[in-house]
Coordinates of C-alpha atoms in Angstrom, one line a residue:
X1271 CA -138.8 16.7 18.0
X1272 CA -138.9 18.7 21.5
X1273 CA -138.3 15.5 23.5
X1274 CA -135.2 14.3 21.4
X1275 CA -133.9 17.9 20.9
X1276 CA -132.8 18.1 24.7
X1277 CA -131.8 15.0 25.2
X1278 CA -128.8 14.8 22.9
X1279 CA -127.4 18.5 24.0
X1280 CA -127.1 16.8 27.9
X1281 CA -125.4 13.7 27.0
X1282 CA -123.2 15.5 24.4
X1283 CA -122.3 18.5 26.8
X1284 CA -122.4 16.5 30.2
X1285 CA -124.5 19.7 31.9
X1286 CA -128.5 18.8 33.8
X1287 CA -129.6 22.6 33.2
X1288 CA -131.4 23.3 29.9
X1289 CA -131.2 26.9 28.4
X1290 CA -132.6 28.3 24.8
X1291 CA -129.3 28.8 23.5
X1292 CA -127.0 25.0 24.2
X1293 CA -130.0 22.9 22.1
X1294 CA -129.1 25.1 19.3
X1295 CA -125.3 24.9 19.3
X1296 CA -124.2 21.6 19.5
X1297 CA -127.1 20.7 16.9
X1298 CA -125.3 23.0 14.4
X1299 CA -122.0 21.2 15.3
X1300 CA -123.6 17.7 15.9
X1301 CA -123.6 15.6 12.2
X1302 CA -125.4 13.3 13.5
X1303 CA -128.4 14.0 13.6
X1304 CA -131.1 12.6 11.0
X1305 CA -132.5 15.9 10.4
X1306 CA -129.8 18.6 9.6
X1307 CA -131.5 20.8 7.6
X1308 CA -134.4 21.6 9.5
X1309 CA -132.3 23.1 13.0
X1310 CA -130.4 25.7 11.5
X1311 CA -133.3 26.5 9.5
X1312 CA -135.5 27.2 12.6
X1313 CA -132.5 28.8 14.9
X1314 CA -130.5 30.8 11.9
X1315 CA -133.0 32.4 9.9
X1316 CA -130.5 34.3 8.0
X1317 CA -129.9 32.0 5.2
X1318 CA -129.5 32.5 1.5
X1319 CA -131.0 30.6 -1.0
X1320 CA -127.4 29.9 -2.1
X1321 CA -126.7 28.1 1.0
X1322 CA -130.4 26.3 0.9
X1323 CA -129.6 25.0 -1.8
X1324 CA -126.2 23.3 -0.7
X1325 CA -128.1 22.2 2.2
X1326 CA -130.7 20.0 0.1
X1327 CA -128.0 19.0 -2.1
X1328 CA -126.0 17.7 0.9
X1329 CA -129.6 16.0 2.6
X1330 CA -129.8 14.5 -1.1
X1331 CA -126.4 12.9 -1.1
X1332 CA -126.8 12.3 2.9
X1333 CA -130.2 9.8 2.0
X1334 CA -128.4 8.6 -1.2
X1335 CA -125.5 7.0 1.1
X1336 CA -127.5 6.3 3.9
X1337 CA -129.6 4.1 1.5
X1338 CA -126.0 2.3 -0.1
X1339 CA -125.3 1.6 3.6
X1340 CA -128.1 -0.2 4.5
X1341 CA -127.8 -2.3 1.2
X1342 CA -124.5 -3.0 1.9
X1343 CA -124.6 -4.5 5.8
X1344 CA -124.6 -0.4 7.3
X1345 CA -121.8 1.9 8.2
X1346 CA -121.6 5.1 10.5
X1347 CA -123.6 7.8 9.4
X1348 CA -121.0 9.9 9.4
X1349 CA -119.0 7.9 6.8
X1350 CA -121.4 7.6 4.9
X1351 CA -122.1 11.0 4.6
X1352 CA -118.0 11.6 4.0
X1353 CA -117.7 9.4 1.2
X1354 CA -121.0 10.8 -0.2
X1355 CA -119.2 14.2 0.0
X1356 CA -116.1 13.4 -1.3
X1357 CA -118.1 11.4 -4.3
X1358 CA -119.3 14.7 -5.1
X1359 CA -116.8 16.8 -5.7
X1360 CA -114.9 14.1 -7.5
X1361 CA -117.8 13.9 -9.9
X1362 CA -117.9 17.0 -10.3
X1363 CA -114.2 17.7 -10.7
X1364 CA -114.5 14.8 -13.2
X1365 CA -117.4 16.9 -14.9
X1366 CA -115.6 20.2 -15.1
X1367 CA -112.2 18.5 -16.4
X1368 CA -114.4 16.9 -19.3
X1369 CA -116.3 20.1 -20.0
X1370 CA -112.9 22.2 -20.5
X1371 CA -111.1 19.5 -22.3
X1372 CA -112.2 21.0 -25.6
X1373 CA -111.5 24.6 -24.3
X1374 CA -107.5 23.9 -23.2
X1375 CA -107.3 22.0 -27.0
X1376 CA -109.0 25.1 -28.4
X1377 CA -106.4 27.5 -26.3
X1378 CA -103.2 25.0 -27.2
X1379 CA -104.0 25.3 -30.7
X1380 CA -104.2 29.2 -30.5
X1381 CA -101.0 29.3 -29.2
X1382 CA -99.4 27.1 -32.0
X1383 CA -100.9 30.0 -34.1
X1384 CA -99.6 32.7 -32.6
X1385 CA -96.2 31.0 -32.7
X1386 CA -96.5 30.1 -35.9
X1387 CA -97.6 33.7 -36.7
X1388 CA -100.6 33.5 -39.3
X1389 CA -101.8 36.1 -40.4
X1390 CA -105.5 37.0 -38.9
X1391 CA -107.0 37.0 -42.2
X1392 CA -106.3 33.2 -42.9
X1393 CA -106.4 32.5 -39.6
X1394 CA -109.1 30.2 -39.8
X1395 CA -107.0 27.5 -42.2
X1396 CA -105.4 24.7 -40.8
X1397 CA -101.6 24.6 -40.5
X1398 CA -99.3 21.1 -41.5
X1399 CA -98.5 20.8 -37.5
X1400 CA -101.9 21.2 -36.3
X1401 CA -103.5 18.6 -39.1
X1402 CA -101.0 16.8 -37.2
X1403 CA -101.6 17.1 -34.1
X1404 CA -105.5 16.7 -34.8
X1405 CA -104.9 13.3 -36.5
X1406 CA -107.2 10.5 -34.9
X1407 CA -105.7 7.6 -32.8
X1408 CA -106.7 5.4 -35.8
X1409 CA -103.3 4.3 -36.2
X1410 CA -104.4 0.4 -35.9
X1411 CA -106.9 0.2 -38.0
X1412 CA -104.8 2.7 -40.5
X1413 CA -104.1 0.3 -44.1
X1414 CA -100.0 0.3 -44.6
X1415 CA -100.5 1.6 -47.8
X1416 CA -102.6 4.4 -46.7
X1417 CA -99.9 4.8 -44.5
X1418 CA -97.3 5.3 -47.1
X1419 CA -99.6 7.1 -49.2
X1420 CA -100.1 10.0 -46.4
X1421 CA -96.4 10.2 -46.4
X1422 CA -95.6 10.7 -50.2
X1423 CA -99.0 13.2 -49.9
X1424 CA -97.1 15.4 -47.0
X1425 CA -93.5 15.7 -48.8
X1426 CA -95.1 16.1 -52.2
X1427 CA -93.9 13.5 -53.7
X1428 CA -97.2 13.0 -55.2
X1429 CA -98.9 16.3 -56.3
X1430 CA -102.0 17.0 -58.2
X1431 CA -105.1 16.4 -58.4
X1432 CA -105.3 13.6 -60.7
X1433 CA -102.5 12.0 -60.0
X1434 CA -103.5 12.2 -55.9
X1435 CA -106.7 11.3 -56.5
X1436 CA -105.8 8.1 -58.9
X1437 CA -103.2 7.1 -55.8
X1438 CA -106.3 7.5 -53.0
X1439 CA -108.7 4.8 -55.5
X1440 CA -105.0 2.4 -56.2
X1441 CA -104.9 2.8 -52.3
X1442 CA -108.4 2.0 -51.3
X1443 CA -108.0 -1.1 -53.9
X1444 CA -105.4 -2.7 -51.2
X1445 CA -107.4 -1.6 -48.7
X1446 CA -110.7 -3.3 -49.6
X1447 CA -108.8 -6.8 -50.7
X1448 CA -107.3 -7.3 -47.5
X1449 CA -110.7 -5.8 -45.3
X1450 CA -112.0 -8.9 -43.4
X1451 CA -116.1 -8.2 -42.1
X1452 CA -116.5 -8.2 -38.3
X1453 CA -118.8 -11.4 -36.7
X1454 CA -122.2 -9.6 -36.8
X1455 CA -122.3 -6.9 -39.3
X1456 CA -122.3 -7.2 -42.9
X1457 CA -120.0 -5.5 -45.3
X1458 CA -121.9 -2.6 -47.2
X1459 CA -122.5 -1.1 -43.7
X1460 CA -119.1 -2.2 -42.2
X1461 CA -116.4 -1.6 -44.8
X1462 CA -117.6 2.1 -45.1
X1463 CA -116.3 3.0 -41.8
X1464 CA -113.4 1.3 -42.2
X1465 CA -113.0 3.7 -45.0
X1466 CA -113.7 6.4 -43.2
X1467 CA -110.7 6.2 -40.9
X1468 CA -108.3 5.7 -43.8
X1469 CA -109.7 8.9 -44.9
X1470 CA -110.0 10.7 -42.1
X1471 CA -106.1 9.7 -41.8
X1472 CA -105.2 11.2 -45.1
X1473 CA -106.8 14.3 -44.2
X1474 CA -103.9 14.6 -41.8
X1475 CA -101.4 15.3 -44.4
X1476 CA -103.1 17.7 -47.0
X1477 CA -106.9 18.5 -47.3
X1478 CA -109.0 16.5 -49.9
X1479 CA -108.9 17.8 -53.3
X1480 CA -112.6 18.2 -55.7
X1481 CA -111.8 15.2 -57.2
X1482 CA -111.3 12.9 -53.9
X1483 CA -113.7 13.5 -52.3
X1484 CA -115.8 13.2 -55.5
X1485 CA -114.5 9.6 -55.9
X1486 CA -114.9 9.1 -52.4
X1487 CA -118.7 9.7 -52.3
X1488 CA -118.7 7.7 -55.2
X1489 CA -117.1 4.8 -54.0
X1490 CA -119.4 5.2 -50.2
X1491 CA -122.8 4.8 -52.6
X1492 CA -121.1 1.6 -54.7
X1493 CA -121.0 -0.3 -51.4
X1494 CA -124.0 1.0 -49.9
X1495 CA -125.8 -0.6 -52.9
X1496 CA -123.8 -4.1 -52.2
X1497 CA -126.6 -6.9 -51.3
X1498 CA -126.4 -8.2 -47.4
X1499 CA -126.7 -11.8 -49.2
X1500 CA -123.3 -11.3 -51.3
X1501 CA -120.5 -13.2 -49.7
X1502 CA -117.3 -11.2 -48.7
X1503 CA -115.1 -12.1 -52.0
X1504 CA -117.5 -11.7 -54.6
X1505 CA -118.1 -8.4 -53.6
X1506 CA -114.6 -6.7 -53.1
X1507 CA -113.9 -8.4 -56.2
X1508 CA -116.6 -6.4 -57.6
X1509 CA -115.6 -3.1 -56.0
X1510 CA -112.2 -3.7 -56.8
X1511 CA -113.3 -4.0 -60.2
X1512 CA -116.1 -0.8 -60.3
X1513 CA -112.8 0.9 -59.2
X1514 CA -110.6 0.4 -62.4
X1515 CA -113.6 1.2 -64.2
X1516 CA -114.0 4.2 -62.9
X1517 CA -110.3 5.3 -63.0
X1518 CA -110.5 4.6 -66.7
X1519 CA -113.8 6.0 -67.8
X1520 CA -113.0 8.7 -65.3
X1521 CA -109.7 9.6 -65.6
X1522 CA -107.7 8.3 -68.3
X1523 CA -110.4 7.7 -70.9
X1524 CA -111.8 11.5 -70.3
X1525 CA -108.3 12.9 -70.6
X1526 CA -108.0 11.3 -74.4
X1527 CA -111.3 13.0 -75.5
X1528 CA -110.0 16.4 -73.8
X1529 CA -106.5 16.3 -75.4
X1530 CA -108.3 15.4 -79.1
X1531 CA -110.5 18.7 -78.6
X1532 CA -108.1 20.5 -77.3
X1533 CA -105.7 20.3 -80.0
X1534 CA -107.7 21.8 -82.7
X1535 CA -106.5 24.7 -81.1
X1536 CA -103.1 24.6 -81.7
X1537 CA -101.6 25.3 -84.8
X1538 CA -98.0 25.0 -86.6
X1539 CA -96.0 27.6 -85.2
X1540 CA -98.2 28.7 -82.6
X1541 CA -96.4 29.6 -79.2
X1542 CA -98.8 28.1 -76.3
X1543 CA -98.6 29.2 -72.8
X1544 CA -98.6 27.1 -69.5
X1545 CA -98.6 27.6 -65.6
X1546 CA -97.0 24.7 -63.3
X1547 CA -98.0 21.3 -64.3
X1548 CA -101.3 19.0 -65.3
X1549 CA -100.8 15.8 -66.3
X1550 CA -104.0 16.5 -69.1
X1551 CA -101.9 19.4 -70.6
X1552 CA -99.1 17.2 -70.3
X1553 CA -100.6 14.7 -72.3
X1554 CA -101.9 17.6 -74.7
X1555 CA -98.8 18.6 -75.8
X1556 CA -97.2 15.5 -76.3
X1557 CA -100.4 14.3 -78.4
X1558 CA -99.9 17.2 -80.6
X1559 CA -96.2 16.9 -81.5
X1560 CA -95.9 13.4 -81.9
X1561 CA -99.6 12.2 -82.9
X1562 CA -100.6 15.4 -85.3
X1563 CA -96.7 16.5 -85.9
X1564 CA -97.4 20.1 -85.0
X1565 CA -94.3 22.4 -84.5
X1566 CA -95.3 24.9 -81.9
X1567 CA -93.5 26.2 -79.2
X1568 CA -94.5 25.8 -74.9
X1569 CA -94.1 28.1 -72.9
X1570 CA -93.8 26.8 -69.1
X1571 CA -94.3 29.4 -66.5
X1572 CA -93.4 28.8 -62.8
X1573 CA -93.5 30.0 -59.4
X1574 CA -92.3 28.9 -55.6
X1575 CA -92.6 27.2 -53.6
X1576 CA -93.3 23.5 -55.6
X1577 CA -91.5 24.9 -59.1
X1578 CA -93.9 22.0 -60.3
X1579 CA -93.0 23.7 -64.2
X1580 CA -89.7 22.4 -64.1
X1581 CA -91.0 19.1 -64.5
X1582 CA -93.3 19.2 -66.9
X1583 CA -90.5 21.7 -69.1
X1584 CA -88.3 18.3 -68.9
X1585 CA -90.3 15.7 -69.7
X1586 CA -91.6 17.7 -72.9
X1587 CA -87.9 18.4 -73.4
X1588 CA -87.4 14.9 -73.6
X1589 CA -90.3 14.2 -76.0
X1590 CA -88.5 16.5 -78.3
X1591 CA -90.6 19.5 -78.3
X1592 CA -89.6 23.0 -78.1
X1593 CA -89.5 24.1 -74.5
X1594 CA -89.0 28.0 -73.1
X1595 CA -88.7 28.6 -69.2
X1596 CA -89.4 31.0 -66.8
X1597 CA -90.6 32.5 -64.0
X1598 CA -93.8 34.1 -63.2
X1599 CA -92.1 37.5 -62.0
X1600 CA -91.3 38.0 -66.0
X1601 CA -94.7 37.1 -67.4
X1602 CA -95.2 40.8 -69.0
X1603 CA -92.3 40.0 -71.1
X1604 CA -92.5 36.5 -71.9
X1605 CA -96.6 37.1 -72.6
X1606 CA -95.6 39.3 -75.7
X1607 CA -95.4 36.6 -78.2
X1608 CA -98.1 33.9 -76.6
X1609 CA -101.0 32.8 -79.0
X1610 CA -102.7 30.7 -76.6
X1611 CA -102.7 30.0 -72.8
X1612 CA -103.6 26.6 -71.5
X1613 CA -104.4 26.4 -67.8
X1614 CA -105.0 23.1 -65.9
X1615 CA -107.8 23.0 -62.9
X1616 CA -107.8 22.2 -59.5
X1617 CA -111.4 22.4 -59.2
X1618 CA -113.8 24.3 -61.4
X1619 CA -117.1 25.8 -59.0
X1620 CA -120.7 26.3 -60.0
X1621 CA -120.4 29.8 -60.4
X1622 CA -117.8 29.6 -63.3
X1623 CA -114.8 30.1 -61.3
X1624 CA -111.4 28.4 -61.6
X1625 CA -109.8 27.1 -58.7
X1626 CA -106.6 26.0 -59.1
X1627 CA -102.7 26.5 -58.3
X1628 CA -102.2 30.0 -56.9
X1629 CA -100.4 32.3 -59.8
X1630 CA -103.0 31.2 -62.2
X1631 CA -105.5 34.2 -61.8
X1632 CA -102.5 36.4 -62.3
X1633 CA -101.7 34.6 -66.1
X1634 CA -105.2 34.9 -67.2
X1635 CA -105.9 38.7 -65.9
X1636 CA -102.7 39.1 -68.1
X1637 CA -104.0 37.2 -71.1
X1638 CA -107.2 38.7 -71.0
X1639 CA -105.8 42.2 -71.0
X1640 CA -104.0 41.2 -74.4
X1641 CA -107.0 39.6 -75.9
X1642 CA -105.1 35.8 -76.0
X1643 CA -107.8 33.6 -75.2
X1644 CA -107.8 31.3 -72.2
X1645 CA -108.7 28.0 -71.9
X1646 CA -109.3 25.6 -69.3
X1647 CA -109.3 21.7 -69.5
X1648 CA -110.7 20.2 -67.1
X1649 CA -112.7 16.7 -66.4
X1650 CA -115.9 16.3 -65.0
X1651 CA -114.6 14.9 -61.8
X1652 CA -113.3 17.9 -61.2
X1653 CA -116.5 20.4 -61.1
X1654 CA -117.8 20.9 -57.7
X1655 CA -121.3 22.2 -57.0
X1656 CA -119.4 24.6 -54.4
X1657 CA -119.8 28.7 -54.6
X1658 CA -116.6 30.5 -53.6
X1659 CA -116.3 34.5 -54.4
X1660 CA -112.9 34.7 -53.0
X1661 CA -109.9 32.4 -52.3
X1662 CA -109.9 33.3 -48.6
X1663 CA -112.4 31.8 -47.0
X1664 CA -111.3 28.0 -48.5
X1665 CA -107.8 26.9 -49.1
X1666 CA -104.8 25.2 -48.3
X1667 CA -102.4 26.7 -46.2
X1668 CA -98.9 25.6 -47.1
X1669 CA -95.6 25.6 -45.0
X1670 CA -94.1 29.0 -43.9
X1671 CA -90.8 27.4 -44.0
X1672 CA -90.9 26.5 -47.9
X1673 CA -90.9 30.2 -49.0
X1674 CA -87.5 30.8 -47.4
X1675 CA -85.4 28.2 -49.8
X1676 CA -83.0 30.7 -52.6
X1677 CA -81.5 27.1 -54.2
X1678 CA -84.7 27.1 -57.2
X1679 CA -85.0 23.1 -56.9
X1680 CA -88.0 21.3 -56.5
X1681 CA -89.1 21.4 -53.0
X1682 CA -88.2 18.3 -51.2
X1683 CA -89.8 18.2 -48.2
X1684 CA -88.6 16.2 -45.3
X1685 CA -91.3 14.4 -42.8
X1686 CA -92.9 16.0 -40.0
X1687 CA -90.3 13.5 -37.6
X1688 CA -87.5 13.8 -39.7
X1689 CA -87.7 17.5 -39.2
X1690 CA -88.5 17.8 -35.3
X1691 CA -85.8 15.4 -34.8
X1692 CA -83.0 17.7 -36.9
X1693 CA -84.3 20.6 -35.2
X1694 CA -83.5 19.0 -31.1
X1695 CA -80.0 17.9 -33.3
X1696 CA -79.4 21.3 -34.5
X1697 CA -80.7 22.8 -30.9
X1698 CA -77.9 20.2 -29.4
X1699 CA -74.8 20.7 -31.9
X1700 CA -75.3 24.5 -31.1
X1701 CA -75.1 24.8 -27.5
X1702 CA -72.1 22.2 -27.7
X1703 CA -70.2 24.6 -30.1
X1704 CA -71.0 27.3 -27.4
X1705 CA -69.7 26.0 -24.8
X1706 CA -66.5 24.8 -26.8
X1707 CA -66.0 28.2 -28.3
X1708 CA -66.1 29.5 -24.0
X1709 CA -63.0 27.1 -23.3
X1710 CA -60.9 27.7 -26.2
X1711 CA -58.7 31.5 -26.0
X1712 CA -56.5 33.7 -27.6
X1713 CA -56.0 33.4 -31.5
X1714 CA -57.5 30.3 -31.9
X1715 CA -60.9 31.3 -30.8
X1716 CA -61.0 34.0 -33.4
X1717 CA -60.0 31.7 -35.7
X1718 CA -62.4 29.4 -34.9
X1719 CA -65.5 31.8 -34.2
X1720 CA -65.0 33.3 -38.1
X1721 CA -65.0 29.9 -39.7
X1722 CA -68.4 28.6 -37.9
X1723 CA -69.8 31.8 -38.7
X1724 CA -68.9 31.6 -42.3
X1725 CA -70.1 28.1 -42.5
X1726 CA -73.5 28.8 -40.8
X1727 CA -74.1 32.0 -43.3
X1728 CA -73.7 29.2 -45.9
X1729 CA -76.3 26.6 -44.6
X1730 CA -78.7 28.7 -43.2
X1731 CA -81.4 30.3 -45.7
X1732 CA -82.6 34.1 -45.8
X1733 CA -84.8 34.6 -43.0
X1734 CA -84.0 31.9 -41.2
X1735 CA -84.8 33.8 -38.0
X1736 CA -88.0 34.9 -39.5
X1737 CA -90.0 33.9 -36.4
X1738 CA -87.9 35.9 -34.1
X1739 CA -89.4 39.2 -36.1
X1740 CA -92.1 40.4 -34.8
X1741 CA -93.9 42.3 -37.5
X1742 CA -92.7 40.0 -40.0
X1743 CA -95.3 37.0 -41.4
X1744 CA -94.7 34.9 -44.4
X1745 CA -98.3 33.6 -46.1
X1746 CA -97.7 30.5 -48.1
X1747 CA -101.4 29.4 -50.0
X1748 CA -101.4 26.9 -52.5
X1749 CA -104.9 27.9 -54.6
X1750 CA -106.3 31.2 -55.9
X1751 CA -109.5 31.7 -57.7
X1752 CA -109.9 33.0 -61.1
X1753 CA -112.6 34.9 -63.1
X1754 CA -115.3 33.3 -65.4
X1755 CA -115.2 36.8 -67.6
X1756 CA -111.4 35.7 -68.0
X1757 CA -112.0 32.5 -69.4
X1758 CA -113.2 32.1 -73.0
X1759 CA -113.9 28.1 -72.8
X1760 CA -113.4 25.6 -70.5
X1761 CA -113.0 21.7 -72.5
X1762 CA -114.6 18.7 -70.7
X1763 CA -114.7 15.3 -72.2
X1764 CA -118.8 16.0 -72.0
X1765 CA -117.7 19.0 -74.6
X1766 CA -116.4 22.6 -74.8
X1767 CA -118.4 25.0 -72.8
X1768 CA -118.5 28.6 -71.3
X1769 CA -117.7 29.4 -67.4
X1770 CA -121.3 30.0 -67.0
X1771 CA -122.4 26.4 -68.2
X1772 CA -120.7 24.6 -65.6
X1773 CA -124.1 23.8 -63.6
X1774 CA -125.3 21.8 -66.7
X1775 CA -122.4 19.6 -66.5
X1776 CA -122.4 19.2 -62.8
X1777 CA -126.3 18.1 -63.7
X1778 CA -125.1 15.6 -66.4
X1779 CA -122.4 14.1 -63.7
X1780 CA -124.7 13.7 -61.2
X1781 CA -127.3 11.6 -63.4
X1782 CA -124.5 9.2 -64.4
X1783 CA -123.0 8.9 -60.9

């Protein structure tokens, strides 16, 4: 090293005399040299371990490209010790752009929040825009009529849990006929993440009720149990089949054995009580009036945003049974005469409490305080080994915007498209009419600025401008939770049975499923 040290300071600097300080200089500057970590080392002994550090990490990259060099027919050292470099910080750019991708998704969804202005208690639920902006890139292996179905689920065309959970299995029926296996797998371990993207699809437009994703495990264990040997059509025929079976044992055979127990407890000219619509009570009534000839009269209470009473007030109205209206702001009054309240379930937990359309707590609190006993039917499919003690910490979190309506309809709701795309149309009609108005003078202006305004006050609903508030937040949850102590017996097709013996059915259903 003392012989070679000298020799490359001459030639580099052009100058015979040798002094202490020029061997040390140009070997800082000089990258050339096949040793640069030792010569600043032994001339600057002021280092940091910091800058250690960098030094091995450069000598590492240094031998690392030195070594692609000679494997590849050699290149200049210094090259190779540039490219290595560069290589570097592009991995680790690369690295740090992939560790903060979650972070900037985290920070984009925060500020859809804050836009959307949640309130920080329920916070934590998931909006309509950001289930879907979270929706996977599935979209090719997506079913069509999973498709459609997550469509009718987001506009509420279907609602309920029944009738959504009866659409999912009619669904998965088309998308199991026309599922093809892949060369080298088999279809019990195939076909069940095939599902799994159709389901994970549906989650986009509203979250899984008890009874989905019941069915759903259900149906996962069917095909799990499917023999590698069985060819491809005998067994969707067979799950296809195991479906309707289900459905009807389920579903439709469960809801007869309810609706016969449950009408020994109406009697002729009783005056039953009801909140929003279940398509077992539905079925209750109807059996009662036209099977049993009772004459009793039905109350149908209702709330916003879904008014889901209406309907079920005129399809009994059309059955020919006696129908009274009305809205859960006057259940004080309309409770005075009630000898019964019926409530349908959304879920019923472990712990005896009902989870179902949010008003219902309110209508058994009141029942309960007037000693009119409550009851609950409800399948098996529906109970849920879950443990909830408040209706905070799980629900659905519904559309700010469907609140504001004042016309009492049934909420239509447009799709998530339809609306962004009326929105830039509404954005674009209004700063033409602004610019318009800006041309236009005198008398006519006037004349023209008081009509628009007049129309506008028309079309647009209270609160339109809602978001431009800023202490202003409208809270729009679809479930509430309501006390076992104010429920006297909750009917299953497995029998009638108290709030607190909801574990022993949730026993029985697992032992048959």
């Amino acid at each position: 090293m003392s012989d070679s040290g000298p020799a490359k300071p001459e030639s580099a600097s052009g100058t015979s005399g040798a002094t202490p300080v020029v061997p040390v200089v140009p070997d800082a500057a000089n990258s050339t040299t096949p040793e640069p970590t030792t010569e600043p080392s032994a001339g600057n002994k002021t280092l940091t371990n910091k800058e250690l550090k960098e030094l091995k990490k450069q000598e590492k990259a240094a031998k690392r490209a030195a070594a692609k060099a000679v494997a590849g027919g050699g290149t200049a050292e210094v090259a190779t010790r540039q490219e290595a470099a560069a290589a570097l910080k592009a991995a680790a750019g690369k690295a740090k752009t992939s560790s903060n991708i979650k972070k900037q998704m985290d920070q984009a969804k925060i500020v859809k929040e804050d836009k959307k202005k949640i309130p920080a208690l329920f916070g934590h639920l998931d909006t309509r825009e950001q289930r879907n902006s979270s929706s996977p890139y599935v979209a090719s292996v997506v079913h069509p009529s999973i498709l459609s179905l997550s469509l009718k689920f987001s506009t509420y065309r279907i609602v309920g849990s029944t009738p959504r959970c009866v659409a999912m299995l009619e669904a998965f029926k088309d998308v199991i006929s026309s599922y093809t296996t892949p060369d080298g797998t088999s279809l019990s371990r195939n076909l069940t993440s095939h599902l799994s993207h159709q389901i994970e699809y549906l989650k986009t437009s509203r979250p899984l009720s008890v009874s989905m994703g019941n069915s759903i495990r259900w149906l996962k264990q069917e095909i799990s149990l499917i023999s590698i040997d069985t060819s491809d059509e005998v067994a969707k025929n067979s799950l296809i089949e195991k479906i309707d079976q289900f459905i009807s044992e389920k579903i439709v055979y469960s809801d007869r054995v309810i609706v016969q127990s449950a009408s020994n407890h109406i009697k002729n000219g009783d005056t039953v009580l009801t909140y929003g619509h279940s398509e077992v009570l539905k079925k209750l009534f109807i059996y009662c009036a036209e099977e049993e000839n009772k004459d009793f009269t039905v109350v149908c209470v209702d709330s916003k945003p879904l008014f889901e009473g209406k309907r079920l007030a005129k399809e009994l109205c059309n059955r020919g049974l006696k129908c009274q209206y009305g809205l859960i702001s006057g259940l004080t009054t309309v409770m005075k005469d009630v000898d019964t309240v019926f409530l349908g379930a959304h879920a019923m937990l472990s712990n005896g409490r009902l989870y179902s359309r949010v008003g219902t707590a309110l209508i058994a609190m009141s029942a309960k305080r007037r000693n009119i006993p409550v009851l609950v039917c409800c399948e098996s499919l529906k109970f849920s080994d879950k443990v909830q003690l408040d209706s905070v910490t799980l629900n659905e979190l519904g559309d700010s915007e469907d609140m504001l309506g004042i016309s009492g309809s049934a909420l239509t709701r447009k799709g998530f498209a339809l609306q962004q795309f009326i929105s830039q149309k509404k954005q674009e009609q209004a700063s033409t009419t602004t610019a318009s108005q800006k041309k236009n003078s005198g008398n006519t202006t006037t004349t023209t600025t008081t009509s628009t305004l007049t129309i506008n006050e028309l079309k647009d609903p209270v609160l339109s401008n809602w978001k431009d508030i800023p202490k202003l937040n409208i809270l729009n949850i679809m479930y509430d939770l309501t006390q076992p102590e104010c429920i006297k017996k909750i009917i299953t097709e497995l029998g009638a049975l108290p709030p607190s013996s909801v574990p022993v059915i949730l026993r029985e259903y697992k032992s048959t499923v």
